[in-house]
XYZ file of C-alpha atoms in Angstrom:
689
model
C -0.022 -0.021 -0.157
C 1.117 3.362 -1.018
C -0.048 6.643 0.718
C 1.238 10.476 -0.489
C -0.132 13.555 1.321
C 1.189 17.386 1.329
C 2.071 18.197 4.859
C 3.092 21.638 5.958
C 5.658 22.486 8.721
C 3.487 24.942 11.542
C 6.015 24.813 14.260
C 7.893 28.174 15.134
C 11.188 26.526 15.360
C 10.894 24.203 12.025
C 11.988 20.950 11.175
C 14.546 20.941 13.737
C 16.439 18.030 15.386
C 13.703 17.456 18.096
C 10.935 17.160 15.630
C 12.959 15.058 12.901
C 13.693 12.547 15.919
C 9.876 12.708 16.544
C 9.202 11.348 13.152
C 11.918 8.773 13.189
C 10.537 7.684 16.387
C 6.943 7.100 14.658
C 8.537 5.534 11.681
C 9.785 2.788 13.826
C 6.124 1.726 15.093
C 5.173 0.964 11.691
C 5.436 -1.757 9.124
C 6.230 0.813 6.422
C 8.605 3.108 5.121
C 8.439 7.124 4.854
C 10.078 9.293 2.126
C 9.977 13.148 2.307
C 10.417 15.445 -0.231
C 10.942 19.287 -0.496
C 12.224 21.288 -3.439
C 13.532 18.299 -5.250
C 15.528 17.293 -2.637
C 14.695 13.872 -1.221
C 15.189 12.440 2.475
C 14.615 9.220 4.429
C 12.134 9.159 7.176
C 14.009 6.456 9.155
C 17.375 9.062 9.265
C 17.192 11.847 11.825
C 20.331 13.472 9.488
C 18.557 12.793 6.228
C 15.359 14.830 7.279
C 17.405 17.858 8.743
C 19.191 18.201 5.247
C 15.692 19.286 4.181
C 16.054 22.390 5.892
C 12.539 23.277 6.530
C 11.509 26.392 8.354
C 8.170 27.221 9.498
C 5.606 27.485 6.564
C 7.512 24.678 4.544
C 5.427 22.267 2.380
C 6.705 18.853 2.319
C 5.566 15.979 0.268
C 5.269 12.684 2.483
C 5.235 8.983 0.766
C 4.516 6.046 2.710
C 4.733 2.604 1.250
C 4.078 -0.544 3.027
C 1.394 -2.496 5.084
C 0.744 0.016 7.875
C 0.538 3.019 4.947
C -2.638 4.481 6.065
C -2.143 4.593 9.813
C 1.488 5.838 9.485
C 0.174 8.625 7.443
C -2.559 9.522 9.783
C -0.466 9.755 12.699
C 2.417 11.366 10.782
C -0.238 14.390 9.847
C -1.370 14.623 13.546
C 2.422 15.151 14.331
C 2.836 17.914 11.892
C -0.903 19.643 12.955
C 0.441 19.082 16.371
C 3.483 21.165 15.959
C 5.492 18.362 17.198
C 4.562 19.193 20.767
C 5.636 23.009 20.566
C 3.474 25.084 22.933
C 4.595 28.556 21.324
C 7.333 31.033 21.871
C 9.874 30.802 24.083
C 11.049 27.015 24.185
C 14.293 25.718 24.426
C 16.218 25.906 21.454
C 19.806 24.088 21.031
C 22.383 27.187 20.532
C 24.722 26.635 17.629
C 28.314 26.753 18.727
C 31.492 25.913 17.624
C 34.663 24.277 18.651
C 38.258 24.174 17.334
C 40.633 21.202 18.506
C 43.289 19.198 16.865
C 42.687 16.442 13.979
C 44.375 13.276 14.417
C 42.374 10.826 12.036
C 40.533 12.290 9.081
C 36.965 12.115 8.206
C 33.746 14.070 8.405
C 30.690 12.925 10.011
C 27.173 14.183 11.631
C 25.597 12.326 14.379
C 24.409 12.277 18.161
C 26.832 12.997 20.989
C 27.305 10.393 23.547
C 28.987 11.024 26.817
C 31.620 8.771 28.012
C 32.436 9.004 31.719
C 36.070 9.170 32.049
C 36.525 11.833 35.032
C 39.316 11.144 37.291
C 38.420 8.961 39.947
C 37.754 10.610 43.417
C 39.799 9.316 46.355
C 40.018 9.481 49.809
C 43.122 10.555 51.827
C 43.721 8.172 55.037
C 46.588 8.298 57.424
C 47.338 4.644 58.620
C 47.447 4.180 62.546
C 49.285 0.838 63.085
C 51.505 -1.779 61.226
C 47.956 -3.948 60.614
C 46.531 -0.965 58.366
C 49.586 -0.651 56.343
C 49.770 -4.113 55.649
C 46.409 -3.847 54.590
C 46.889 -1.047 52.378
C 49.865 -2.947 50.713
C 47.827 -6.184 49.923
C 44.836 -3.985 48.737
C 47.568 -2.079 46.017
C 49.055 -5.605 45.346
C 45.311 -6.801 44.413
C 44.366 -3.910 42.471
C 47.546 -4.368 40.413
C 46.843 -7.936 39.832
C 43.154 -7.245 38.856
C 44.649 -4.539 36.243
C 46.819 -7.165 34.590
C 43.960 -9.743 34.344
C 42.010 -6.910 32.743
C 44.662 -5.812 30.210
C 44.594 -9.530 29.481
C 41.312 -9.849 28.337
C 41.328 -6.575 26.452
C 44.142 -7.944 24.399
C 42.492 -11.471 23.846
C 39.477 -9.572 22.465
C 41.570 -7.011 20.586
C 40.036 -6.254 16.814
C 42.044 -7.444 13.805
C 42.811 -3.609 12.402
C 44.579 -2.547 15.501
C 46.156 -6.315 16.783
C 49.595 -4.919 15.651
C 49.281 -2.585 18.557
C 48.798 -5.367 21.018
C 51.921 -4.283 22.339
C 50.530 -0.885 23.600
C 48.652 -3.344 26.115
C 51.738 -5.168 26.909
C 53.677 -2.071 27.700
C 50.644 -0.875 30.039
C 51.116 -4.426 31.763
C 54.737 -3.823 32.198
C 54.228 -0.342 33.614
C 52.246 -1.776 36.633
C 55.545 -3.543 37.455
C 57.474 -0.496 36.931
C 59.757 0.351 39.873
C 58.765 4.004 39.622
C 54.783 3.036 39.853
C 54.835 -0.186 42.001
C 57.722 -0.146 44.015
C 57.350 3.381 44.609
C 53.530 3.152 45.526
C 54.439 0.367 48.254
C 57.196 2.257 49.768
C 54.898 5.175 50.334
C 52.473 3.268 52.231
C 55.346 2.173 54.303
C 57.051 5.017 55.083
C 54.491 7.767 54.772
C 51.783 5.550 56.404
C 48.946 6.560 53.869
C 46.503 4.614 52.219
C 46.811 2.964 48.760
C 45.061 5.545 46.747
C 46.855 8.243 48.171
C 50.329 6.561 47.622
C 49.667 5.953 44.019
C 48.667 9.504 43.567
C 51.695 10.567 45.060
C 53.910 8.159 43.037
C 52.028 9.368 39.688
C 52.495 13.314 40.439
C 56.281 12.262 40.740
C 56.300 10.643 37.338
C 54.561 13.744 35.964
C 57.544 15.637 37.246
C 60.032 13.704 35.785
C 58.431 14.161 32.024
C 57.861 17.850 32.878
C 60.622 19.179 30.980
C 60.090 17.132 27.759
C 59.916 18.840 24.914
C 59.148 15.960 22.556
C 55.525 15.874 22.192
C 55.733 12.132 21.219
C 57.721 11.162 24.191
C 55.699 13.581 26.285
C 52.355 11.798 25.227
C 53.838 8.640 27.038
C 52.500 10.192 30.018
C 49.134 9.342 29.085
C 50.148 5.558 29.317
C 50.801 6.068 32.697
C 47.833 8.131 33.620
C 45.880 5.458 32.112
C 47.299 2.487 34.069
C 47.326 4.333 37.261
C 43.321 5.357 36.732
C 42.494 1.580 36.223
C 44.108 0.595 39.546
C 42.751 3.363 41.342
C 39.246 2.091 39.756
C 40.138 -1.402 41.044
C 41.004 0.058 44.303
C 37.634 2.092 45.183
C 35.655 -0.541 43.378
C 34.267 1.583 40.514
C 33.956 0.633 36.642
C 34.205 3.164 34.071
C 31.507 3.313 31.293
C 32.254 0.925 28.335
C 32.422 1.668 24.676
C 31.200 -1.919 24.183
C 28.098 -1.057 25.438
C 26.913 1.589 22.810
C 24.293 0.407 20.774
C 23.315 3.180 18.624
C 25.535 5.050 15.836
C 27.111 7.940 17.893
C 29.915 10.341 18.500
C 31.772 9.850 21.606
C 32.616 12.649 23.440
C 34.840 12.347 26.835
C 37.590 13.813 28.627
C 40.334 11.647 27.313
C 40.150 7.674 26.082
C 42.760 5.065 26.470
C 43.899 2.377 24.371
C 41.692 0.105 26.114
C 38.556 2.255 25.085
C 39.691 1.908 21.246
C 40.055 -2.004 21.480
C 36.538 -2.241 22.602
C 35.031 0.216 20.074
C 32.334 -1.466 17.936
C 33.188 0.623 14.639
C 29.658 0.244 13.533
C 28.327 2.118 15.999
C 31.419 4.689 16.866
C 31.173 7.448 14.256
C 33.687 9.727 15.410
C 35.713 10.742 18.636
C 36.131 13.954 20.323
C 38.048 14.428 23.589
C 39.279 17.302 25.668
C 43.021 16.246 25.959
C 45.361 14.283 23.833
C 47.829 14.724 20.838
C 48.548 13.381 17.497
C 50.888 11.004 18.980
C 48.609 9.480 21.502
C 48.263 5.593 21.216
C 44.706 6.385 21.476
C 44.903 8.760 18.397
C 47.238 6.201 16.268
C 44.583 3.142 16.858
C 41.747 5.128 16.200
C 43.190 6.262 12.445
C 44.078 2.341 11.865
C 40.444 1.891 12.704
C 39.621 4.788 10.108
C 37.352 6.640 13.029
C 37.642 10.416 12.209
C 38.645 11.931 15.687
C 39.463 15.503 17.135
C 41.211 16.041 20.315
C 42.303 18.851 22.385
C 39.198 20.585 22.364
C 39.806 21.547 26.095
C 36.029 21.667 27.263
C 34.211 19.455 24.845
C 32.699 17.276 27.571
C 31.805 20.233 29.514
C 30.071 22.309 26.464
C 28.461 19.410 24.513
C 25.332 17.986 25.910
C 24.072 14.232 25.491
C 22.133 14.169 22.362
C 23.420 17.163 20.828
C 23.746 17.083 17.044
C 27.059 17.263 15.682
C 29.229 18.029 12.543
C 32.878 16.650 13.256
C 35.361 17.809 10.440
C 38.308 15.706 11.539
C 40.341 17.268 8.661
C 40.144 20.565 9.835
C 39.683 19.889 13.554
C 36.437 21.959 13.413
C 33.158 20.859 15.666
C 30.071 22.255 15.227
C 27.424 21.905 18.085
C 23.691 22.063 16.946
C 24.008 23.328 13.303
C 21.382 24.970 11.632
C 19.820 23.181 8.792
C 21.726 24.982 5.990
C 24.902 23.980 7.627
C 24.047 20.200 7.620
C 23.503 20.520 3.776
C 26.658 22.284 3.305
C 28.611 19.433 5.170
C 26.415 16.518 4.081
C 27.801 17.818 0.543
C 31.390 18.024 1.952
C 31.092 14.824 3.384
C 30.336 13.074 -0.154
C 32.914 15.296 -1.541
C 35.458 13.980 0.762
C 34.691 10.146 0.534
C 34.621 10.700 -3.477
C 37.973 12.186 -3.312
C 39.289 9.756 -0.587
C 38.215 6.986 -2.975
C 39.988 8.564 -5.876
C 43.544 9.121 -3.772
C 43.112 5.493 -2.329
C 42.718 3.930 -5.620
C 46.369 5.162 -6.564
C 48.293 4.766 -3.590
C 49.862 1.402 -4.548
C 50.921 3.067 -7.636
C 54.658 4.269 -8.307
C 54.817 8.026 -7.418
C 55.874 8.819 -10.608
C 55.219 12.284 -12.508
C 53.216 12.644 -15.847
C 56.346 13.217 -17.633
C 58.019 10.303 -16.434
C 60.234 11.356 -13.246
C 60.132 8.929 -10.330
C 59.759 10.142 -6.910
C 60.087 8.298 -3.527
C 57.616 8.219 -1.209
C 58.319 6.737 2.325
C 56.788 6.750 5.804
C 57.864 8.232 9.322
C 56.901 5.820 12.045
C 57.302 5.211 15.682
C 56.291 1.862 16.301
C 56.991 -1.507 15.020
C 53.007 -1.895 14.423
C 52.910 1.044 12.026
C 54.951 -0.456 9.234
C 51.954 -2.878 7.919
C 49.921 0.279 8.158
C 52.783 2.278 6.331
C 52.798 -0.239 3.626
C 49.199 -0.719 3.539
C 49.134 3.253 2.303
C 51.435 2.554 -0.155
C 54.933 3.756 1.210
C 57.760 2.304 -0.704
C 59.975 1.748 2.619
C 60.176 3.735 5.873
C 62.277 6.844 5.893
C 62.237 7.577 9.234
C 62.096 4.836 12.278
C 62.573 6.350 15.266
C 63.769 4.235 17.787
C 62.928 6.161 21.307
C 59.904 4.285 22.449
C 61.535 1.148 23.904
C 63.894 3.518 26.044
C 60.634 5.249 27.521
C 58.371 2.423 28.354
C 60.795 1.034 31.156
C 62.892 2.608 34.047
C 66.192 0.531 32.521
C 67.732 1.046 29.236
C 66.348 -2.023 26.801
C 69.323 -4.834 26.501
C 70.300 -5.783 23.025
C 68.285 -8.684 22.346
C 65.096 -6.590 22.924
C 66.361 -3.886 20.526
C 66.934 -6.690 18.063
C 63.802 -8.351 18.346
C 61.994 -4.800 17.396
C 64.640 -3.997 14.859
C 64.758 -7.484 12.973
C 60.942 -7.719 12.634
C 60.900 -4.148 11.100
C 63.595 -5.254 8.696
C 61.712 -8.279 7.674
C 58.558 -6.402 7.268
C 59.649 -3.794 4.999
C 62.045 -5.810 3.077
C 63.221 -5.147 0.142
C 62.142 -1.685 0.619
C 64.650 0.416 2.777
C 64.406 1.124 6.572
C 65.979 4.336 7.491
C 66.706 3.632 11.461
C 67.425 6.542 13.182
C 69.894 6.350 16.409
C 68.559 7.275 19.818
C 67.394 10.797 19.671
C 66.673 11.712 23.346
C 67.773 14.307 25.849
C 69.343 13.147 29.332
C 66.453 14.753 30.919
C 64.050 12.311 28.948
C 65.107 9.402 30.849
C 62.548 8.122 33.550
C 65.619 7.285 35.949
C 67.631 8.922 38.701
C 69.614 11.086 36.841
C 68.067 14.294 38.756
C 71.746 15.454 38.555
C 71.908 15.636 35.110
C 68.933 17.478 34.306
C 69.149 20.935 32.509
C 67.074 23.793 32.125
C 67.150 23.898 28.075
C 67.647 20.227 27.029
C 66.417 21.158 23.427
C 70.397 22.943 23.540
C 71.951 20.421 26.023
C 72.880 16.872 25.915
C 70.695 15.030 23.307
C 70.749 13.119 20.356
C 73.995 12.252 19.249
C 75.441 14.187 22.148
C 74.046 12.004 24.524
C 75.001 8.901 22.450
C 78.703 9.860 22.236
C 78.528 10.652 26.034
C 76.958 7.582 26.981
C 78.763 4.946 24.982
C 77.880 2.034 26.340
C 74.475 2.784 25.383
C 75.151 3.808 22.026
C 77.029 0.656 21.189
C 74.303 -1.639 22.481
C 71.983 -0.082 20.127
C 74.481 -0.006 17.233
C 75.058 -3.770 18.027
C 71.464 -4.463 17.521
C 70.833 -2.648 14.267
C 73.938 -4.312 12.854
C 72.719 -7.460 13.843
C 69.095 -6.900 12.248
C 70.542 -5.434 8.969
C 71.125 -9.095 7.503
C 67.228 -9.132 7.279
C 66.406 -6.380 5.318
C 67.576 -3.111 3.821
C 68.763 -1.045 6.857
C 70.110 2.815 6.456
C 71.705 3.884 9.702
C 71.384 7.605 10.446
C 72.602 9.715 13.058
C 70.550 12.745 14.750
C 71.546 16.491 15.515
C 74.887 16.067 14.008
C 76.553 19.946 14.136
C 79.852 19.377 12.856
C 82.162 16.915 11.157
C 83.769 15.879 14.173
C 80.515 14.238 15.410
C 79.920 12.387 12.114
C 83.332 10.913 12.155
C 83.363 10.039 15.758
C 80.015 8.093 15.599
C 81.597 6.370 12.367
C 84.317 5.288 14.301
C 82.193 3.895 16.889
C 80.340 2.050 14.289
C 83.520 0.332 13.075
C 84.493 -0.585 16.369
C 81.268 -2.355 16.992
C 81.452 -4.111 13.704
C 84.995 -5.609 14.829
C 83.070 -6.649 18.169
C 80.812 -8.596 15.866
C 83.351 -9.746 13.940
C 85.034 -11.407 17.191
C 81.946 -13.060 18.206
C 80.947 -14.326 14.762
C 77.932 -12.809 14.178
C 76.465 -11.447 10.611
C 75.855 -8.069 9.692
C 75.406 -6.171 6.596
C 79.410 -4.519 6.234
C 78.036 -2.229 3.493
C 75.391 -0.287 5.614
C 74.782 2.886 4.330
C 75.411 5.787 6.914
C 73.738 8.956 6.665
C 72.904 11.848 8.950
C 69.928 14.035 9.728
C 70.324 17.690 8.790
C 68.289 19.535 11.386
C 71.134 22.165 12.329
C 71.782 25.331 10.463
C 75.464 24.633 11.594
C 75.231 21.173 9.197
C 73.680 22.952 6.174
C 76.317 25.589 6.232
C 79.042 22.805 5.915
C 76.966 20.008 3.968
C 79.493 20.276 1.256
C 81.970 18.842 3.760
C 79.765 16.191 5.700
C 78.363 14.799 1.936
C 82.067 13.892 1.405
C 81.718 11.602 4.638
C 77.902 10.450 4.371
C 76.244 8.086 2.092
C 72.665 10.344 2.281
C 71.096 13.005 3.961
C 67.701 13.157 5.505
C 66.470 16.785 5.776
C 64.710 17.344 9.043
C 62.478 20.219 8.841
C 60.705 20.160 11.830
C 63.826 20.762 14.335
C 65.890 22.868 11.375
C 63.128 25.563 11.356
C 62.747 25.789 15.048
C 66.673 26.203 15.446
C 67.148 28.379 12.263
C 64.194 30.702 13.410
C 64.834 30.362 17.237
C 61.381 29.551 17.417
C 59.437 26.941 19.700
C 56.297 26.058 17.759
C 54.863 24.828 20.999
C 54.842 28.028 22.575
C 51.832 29.815 21.690
C 53.186 33.477 22.357
C 55.674 32.971 19.311
C 53.865 29.816 17.382
C 52.758 32.212 14.671
C 56.728 33.144 13.920
C 57.141 29.111 12.852
C 57.493 29.627 9.270
C 58.562 26.716 7.052
C 58.124 29.076 3.883
C 60.765 31.515 5.362
C 63.307 32.598 2.650
C 66.047 31.104 4.947
C 64.705 27.808 5.564
C 64.182 27.146 1.871
C 67.746 28.320 0.836
C 69.204 26.035 3.480
C 67.020 23.236 2.268
C 68.410 24.106 -1.610
C 71.863 24.287 0.002
C 71.842 21.117 1.100
C 70.111 19.563 -1.916
C 72.929 21.249 -4.093
C 75.802 19.925 -1.845
C 74.370 16.530 -2.210
C 73.819 16.511 -5.708
C 77.430 17.878 -6.237
C 79.220 14.740 -4.030
C 76.593 11.820 -5.168
C 75.079 11.699 -1.667
C 71.456 11.107 -1.874
C 69.023 13.728 -0.130
C 65.653 13.170 1.312
C 63.520 15.133 3.562
C 61.326 14.019 6.471
C 59.945 16.804 8.463
C 56.182 17.267 8.807
C 55.927 19.700 5.466
C 57.006 16.588 3.231
C 53.072 15.534 3.883
C 51.727 18.841 2.847
C 50.807 19.492 -0.900
C 51.847 22.742 -1.229
C 55.111 22.460 0.452
C 55.891 19.286 -1.534
C 55.703 21.555 -5.163
C 58.351 23.897 -3.638
C 60.509 21.079 -2.467
C 60.294 19.467 -5.809
C 61.373 22.814 -7.219
C 64.114 22.693 -5.118
C 65.425 19.283 -6.507
C 64.293 17.053 -3.885
C 63.134 13.650 -4.980
C 62.544 11.677 -2.065
C 60.052 12.493 1.009
C 59.199 10.667 4.020
C 56.023 11.548 5.771
C 53.304 10.805 8.332
C 51.247 7.581 7.192
C 48.089 9.437 6.385
C 49.906 12.047 4.012
C 50.792 9.298 1.267
C 47.557 8.551 -0.648
C 47.453 12.165 -1.541
C 50.832 13.276 -1.971
C 51.266 10.131 -4.197
C 47.806 11.033 -6.236
C 49.420 14.779 -6.831
C 52.705 13.586 -7.751
C 51.242 11.503 -10.475
C 49.215 14.073 -12.005
C 52.196 16.561 -12.113
C 54.111 17.462 -14.992
C 57.513 18.099 -13.145
C 59.332 20.064 -15.877
C 56.347 22.700 -15.470
C 56.868 22.904 -11.654
C 60.919 23.592 -11.948
C 59.958 26.431 -15.051
C 56.788 27.594 -12.952
C 58.777 28.108 -9.546
C 61.636 29.508 -10.926
C 62.636 32.731 -8.430
C 61.066 31.403 -5.533
C 64.340 31.591 -3.656
C 64.572 35.579 -4.359
C 61.076 36.156 -2.712
C 61.706 38.251 0.593
C 59.072 36.594 2.926
C 56.909 33.785 3.719
C 53.670 35.115 2.740
C 55.206 36.063 -0.694
C 56.458 32.795 -1.040
C 52.958 31.164 -0.213
C 50.936 33.435 -2.001
C 53.534 32.506 -5.314
C 53.245 28.976 -4.657
C 49.557 29.041 -4.050
C 48.710 30.578 -7.417
C 51.186 28.505 -9.304
C 49.993 25.387 -7.843
C 46.336 26.271 -8.554
C 47.312 26.664 -12.139
C 49.138 23.310 -12.004
C 46.807 21.029 -10.194
C 43.544 22.808 -9.724
C 41.272 19.602 -8.403
C 43.833 19.599 -5.486
C 44.346 23.306 -4.496
C 40.799 24.348 -5.182
C 39.595 21.694 -3.108
C 37.546 22.493 -0.279
C 37.661 19.308 1.500
C 41.416 18.829 2.157
C 43.635 21.477 3.471
C 46.298 22.301 1.660
C 48.664 23.042 4.192
C 49.219 20.419 6.981
C 49.417 21.125 10.675
C 52.707 23.132 11.498
C 53.069 24.798 7.847
C 52.850 28.402 7.180
């Protein structure tokens, strides 16, 4: 049976979210389907968002078509709903206020849906002084039992980990190991004994102490590991007080999750069919939660600060996780605009995904190498899946941060040999330890520095702590026989450091020879160009290096004396500063003269506008964040490189960042209008000009 009627919107607020919700609720009661039409636009009567896209103010005429066994009854009730003005009683009713928020996009995509609050507030604890030995013993036992329970819980999470993120099971293993860490476990028990305080209070103090140890960490990736400590300690605290957190596994409807913070355990529980997106008050691009969410292709925006306060349960949300924009209770015309943008994004994403496994070859036949920057072994598989032709930067700091002591040679070898096998025959450029003495979670209080960014860090730390350095070099060289390794030293400022580091490598090789252990004797050795002094003597360094990799993140900060994480001066962080472009060009020219390969592995490598500039400066190899690879590959395959060279001539003569950007964008829109006039994708990645 089919019924068709013309219905008029008579309520003051028009077809807003509450009215659309009532229509959908009514549709669920009958054996029939509802379709609504206004001005040629059609909507499914079982979808709130679809109804809202009709944008119906008061006075609108809508055609309603009901098909099915209960068509007559459904239509009669629907008409009564319209005539009853959806229960509105006149002016002055509550109307959700449209608001906007801006956060940090960490997993791309555009979604529209209802907010679902997940309570992740800190566990409230009681501070209690202990009276006697019996109470102390009881609190120690309570703490031990809470830790054991947490280990069991982590084990259950690991056994149920979704296939898409099973490569990140090591994150859960790390959390389990943290429970045994001296700074957390032993420290808490000692506090119970010495300070005679209850287990919750002692654990709280231990965690605060760890926070102090991480306080001076300037590297976002390493600093984010404090999130892991907080997650683990919060789990133990909940066990102590007997309170369990809300579970994502219990979500049955399609929603956008809003929380103060989420942990890797939350992501493991996610039903990807129900969780459309995630918003959190805190977090960063390098948190485990963010990395695992991207693997599940769930759009995520973090760092919203007050999302859990400002967004109410059930609020309608638009989340643009390409830009970090969040719109709360949008107007109908905004919904229509974002529905179009979402369709546009999905079409464009399909287009770039379709070429990600094809060679990055320009339209006039030039081959460009596109590789990935990764931090964890588990990301290697994702990098290959996104089309990476190898790993251009493998950061090795994580294994040094998850435990109190330095990792032994076998632990490092196990990790390095696995990545060598996974990526072979493509290369893996493995960076030696790039860490400052203040970042080591240990008792090295005497060595802490006021300005670690300019202190004992990276290659300086390794040359000072040679036993640590040699252990890592032995593991790298041993693993080199399982794949195609390139060894890279960070933060080289002069030839003396490079020669000294190479001398230590030779010594390690001799020790492996004595032990009868195989390794690649011809392993390429290069350096990360990230200090202005290295760019000035690039011609000298090139005679002693097999390759250069330009690390623009630090190079820009050191060249311009800018801390981009300092909000007072972050606007002065200018990747297109003429001095920066000239430094890059100088390194490329020096490499070409000496036959030394030159690549670039900073954030700007994943930015379309920057890549065009870099190609014009002579670069032919880029290493970037995994998510940027498909778009950059698509763009390069559309490019005529000779036209880029000719069109960008004179860019090094421009006097300011703004003039460089304007010039480059004008040329880029002419060369690739589909990319640079595209309103779905940002043409500049986070951290660029």
